[in-house]
Amino acid sequence: MKFYTGRAVDARRYVEADSFGADDYYLGEGSGVADRYVVSGRRVGRAPAMDAETYERWVGGFDVMTGEAKGRLRKAGVKFVEVTVNGPKSWSLAAALHPDVSLAYDTAQRCAAEQILSWVGEHATTRVGPMGRQVQVPVGELEAAVVAHRTSRAGDPHWHLHLQVNARVWAAGKWRGLHTVGFRESIGAINGVGHAAVMTDPGFRAALAAHGYHLDPGSGEIVELEAYGEAFSARSKQIGHNIDRYETQWRGEHPGEEPGPRLRQAWDRRAWADERPDKVMPTSGKALEEHWRDELAELGFRTPRHGVELRTPLPGMLDQDELAAEALCRLGARRSAWSRADARGEAEQLIAESGLVVTAGVRSEFTEDLTARIVAASVPLLGREDVPVDVRALTSQQVVAVEWHLVRRFTGRAEGPGRPVDLRRARRTIAGLGRDQTAAVAYLAGGDPLVIVEGAAGAGKTAALVAARRIQEMKRRRMLVVSPTLKGAKVAAGQVGTSAYSVAWVLRQYGFRWDDQGHWHKVETTPHRAAWLRRGDLLVVDEAGMLDQDSAVALVQIADVTGARLALVGDRHQLPAVGRGGVLDLACRYARDSRVDLGSVRRFADPEYAELSLRMRAGQRPEAVFDRLIARGEIVVHASEVEQIAALAVIAADTEESVAVVSDTRDQVARISALAHRERAAVLDPKSRFGTRSGERIEVGDRVATRRNDPDADVANRETWTVRKADRKGVVLRGQVDGRDVGRRVSWDYAREHLELAYATTTYGVQGETVSVAHVAVGTHTTATAAYVGMTRGRDRNVAHVVAESVEEARLQWVQVFSRDRADLGPAHAAQRAADDIERFGPRAKQRASAGLRGSRHASRQPVDMPGLGRPASTSASMRGPSVGM
């Protein structure tokens, strides 16, 4: 999803730049720049296509029929919200091979766009009233543009539509601004509708079957073509890196200027030629299609010789109650709370996976019924009627039961007075520690069944663990450290000097099993000797802020069964769990007497920066923090994202592992790493070059990351290495593990599938590490936790890189970053957030009748009792759910 805020005149350039210059399907047949749709509720009407001038007026917020402005227009406001309607690469390859598949796919995508608009038209809202007393009302009418492309900018087959919803909407008798927050939070439903619309389209599925193609119900890929898409995607990525390089050089030579469409097309052609020096560049859409077919033939693809029968279930064959239960399991595995929009998206995904092939009307009716069942089976978090479709105010008995169980266990383990150990005999062990750290050691090595140690980045948590480990050894007790990630466990092992393992490994030793959809079971097993715990041993969860709730329940059970003491060590202000988190938050709230707070920061060489880091952690006065950082030279403002990435690539290429380059998106990490790889061309060995499935080129001397745990090769996800050798047996890597310089060998299958360039890393990849200097890319999607983690990795210096037209705009972005925090901290926290969202963005119950607002389908139901929101935690029937019966 993209929120376009640029100039109207640049909007056409934006959509033009997305497609290869030789694609004559676009702007080449007199159809105009974009098709226009007018949407009122569920009704979607197609209006005359827009030419370039009309499209620019439309983007700018003017009525294309009268030329009048649609209300008061804001220069810097959102012009349109865009989603892309597309599918797996194999669908585009099939369309490139067969004209009838192309026609059917075009039709299916257009129908998908119209179905998305129908859903958006029914649920889109805007706000009415003075500031502080606004209510949310449904949109009466909105407009959308659809731009069709059949190629990527790299000249590869890529059938897709740009679906743009204009931000000026008609509601309550006048033009107003679209409620973009609600639109963003509805992305699950929008994606689900679009995907299911094409997957179940009778014309598209029949055309594929007629040519002998099968669709994988889970991935949606065409089985016969899936493998061939990798070659096209790999080259496309390299062409994209080439274009970044050309633009970087041009901007350096033309500061303050913007490249025009002709120049961008010239870059496309040049980049295409660089990757295909022995090929003649196609100059028309027809020539492109011929080129694609030839290339597939060269890759060894042969079209199936016979068609296949399209066998699909009928709607009546699907058990909707069973599907609703599956949806709740999937939703609960990913988050603590969901909205009716999320439920619709999950319903659409399940229908797409079912193999159903029906008309749009039949599918829509079936999906709405399934969505209603999912909502009815969910548990409302709030007892109010004015819950918008996009606000996450639903959960399940299972999710609630897990959180209740954690609250009760934390409360029970924290009962009784604290029993810190006497440290007078361990003076040498604690020498050099601060007062807070010494207190933490006393409790870690004491007798409490639960200990919580929380501290800011650089507060000395690791030093406290080292001292606690030594005291445990003096007492002939064991300290076992676990971390949510294997890489984190290895870092902890090297720093603390004890055995450390991933949470998943330890849970598996005790019989706990989960799958990706949230299903779980427990088996009888004998734990590995390395996982044995006895009464009095200390089980430490490092980076406990990243621990998910299901894993936390299992760890508490292990501690109960073995008699081990449990310690949670981390920081609630750093990165959260992937999924249902908030474990450390619950522990701190319900076991206050067991908590030790490390208040001081010891990591940074500069005391002033230590104070600034604490203000970033608390989100205090971010504008003042920005001003001080920019005065210190620790914020760099770039004119464009291309220049930001180029600057970070130079830093990454010229420095060693003591400097970290950090971004919060994998796309940026890949672009930075690719440019850094080219910057280091002089010191790399191209004779041993090999390619990965993702399209990267790796050579001896490159810095890489392993992206999957592999016990046989002894490598962990996100560990970084240097490529030392590539031979017939595989790839030899060298890196630091547990503070030691070690070598590893991975197979060629692993190298091609799970190695990637690592001159930059994501914030999740760098949490827990300390380097000399950190450079952090800060953008429109960066959260407060990601910015704080990135800006606290460097002992000596931390620099933020922001893209903005001015320092004032950069300051505004910085403030927005530190107000952006959507971490999942459990259902109790989700209930409070939902209530806050309704007060801030939603309708108010007292005004519902007068404003004509839509209520929720579950409005009459009572909310579940939540810790901190309802009555005190007590034994409940919901506690008998499987996730807590461990």
GROMACS .gro file of N, CA and C in nm, residues 15 131 317 603 656 704 726:
model
   21
   15VAL      N    1   0.369   0.640  -1.230
   15VAL     CA    2   0.315   0.515  -1.285
   15VAL      C    3   0.388   0.475  -1.413
  131MET      N    4  -1.208   1.982   1.551
  131MET     CA    5  -1.099   1.907   1.612
  131MET      C    6  -1.131   1.875   1.757
  317MET      N    7  -1.992  -2.820  -0.040
  317MET     CA    8  -1.902  -2.922   0.011
  317MET      C    9  -1.810  -2.870   0.122
  603ARG      N   10   2.676   0.201   2.821
  603ARG     CA   11   2.735   0.159   2.694
  603ARG      C   12   2.810   0.271   2.623
  656GLU      N   13   3.436  -0.214   0.829
  656GLU     CA   14   3.441  -0.351   0.875
  656GLU      C   15   3.320  -0.381   0.963
  704VAL      N   16   2.813  -1.185   0.395
  704VAL     CA   17   2.683  -1.247   0.373
  704VAL      C   18   2.619  -1.283   0.507
  726ALA      N   19   3.459  -2.099  -0.260
  726ALA     CA   20   3.345  -2.165  -0.324
  726ALA      C   21   3.400  -2.275  -0.413
   0.00000   0.00000   0.00000
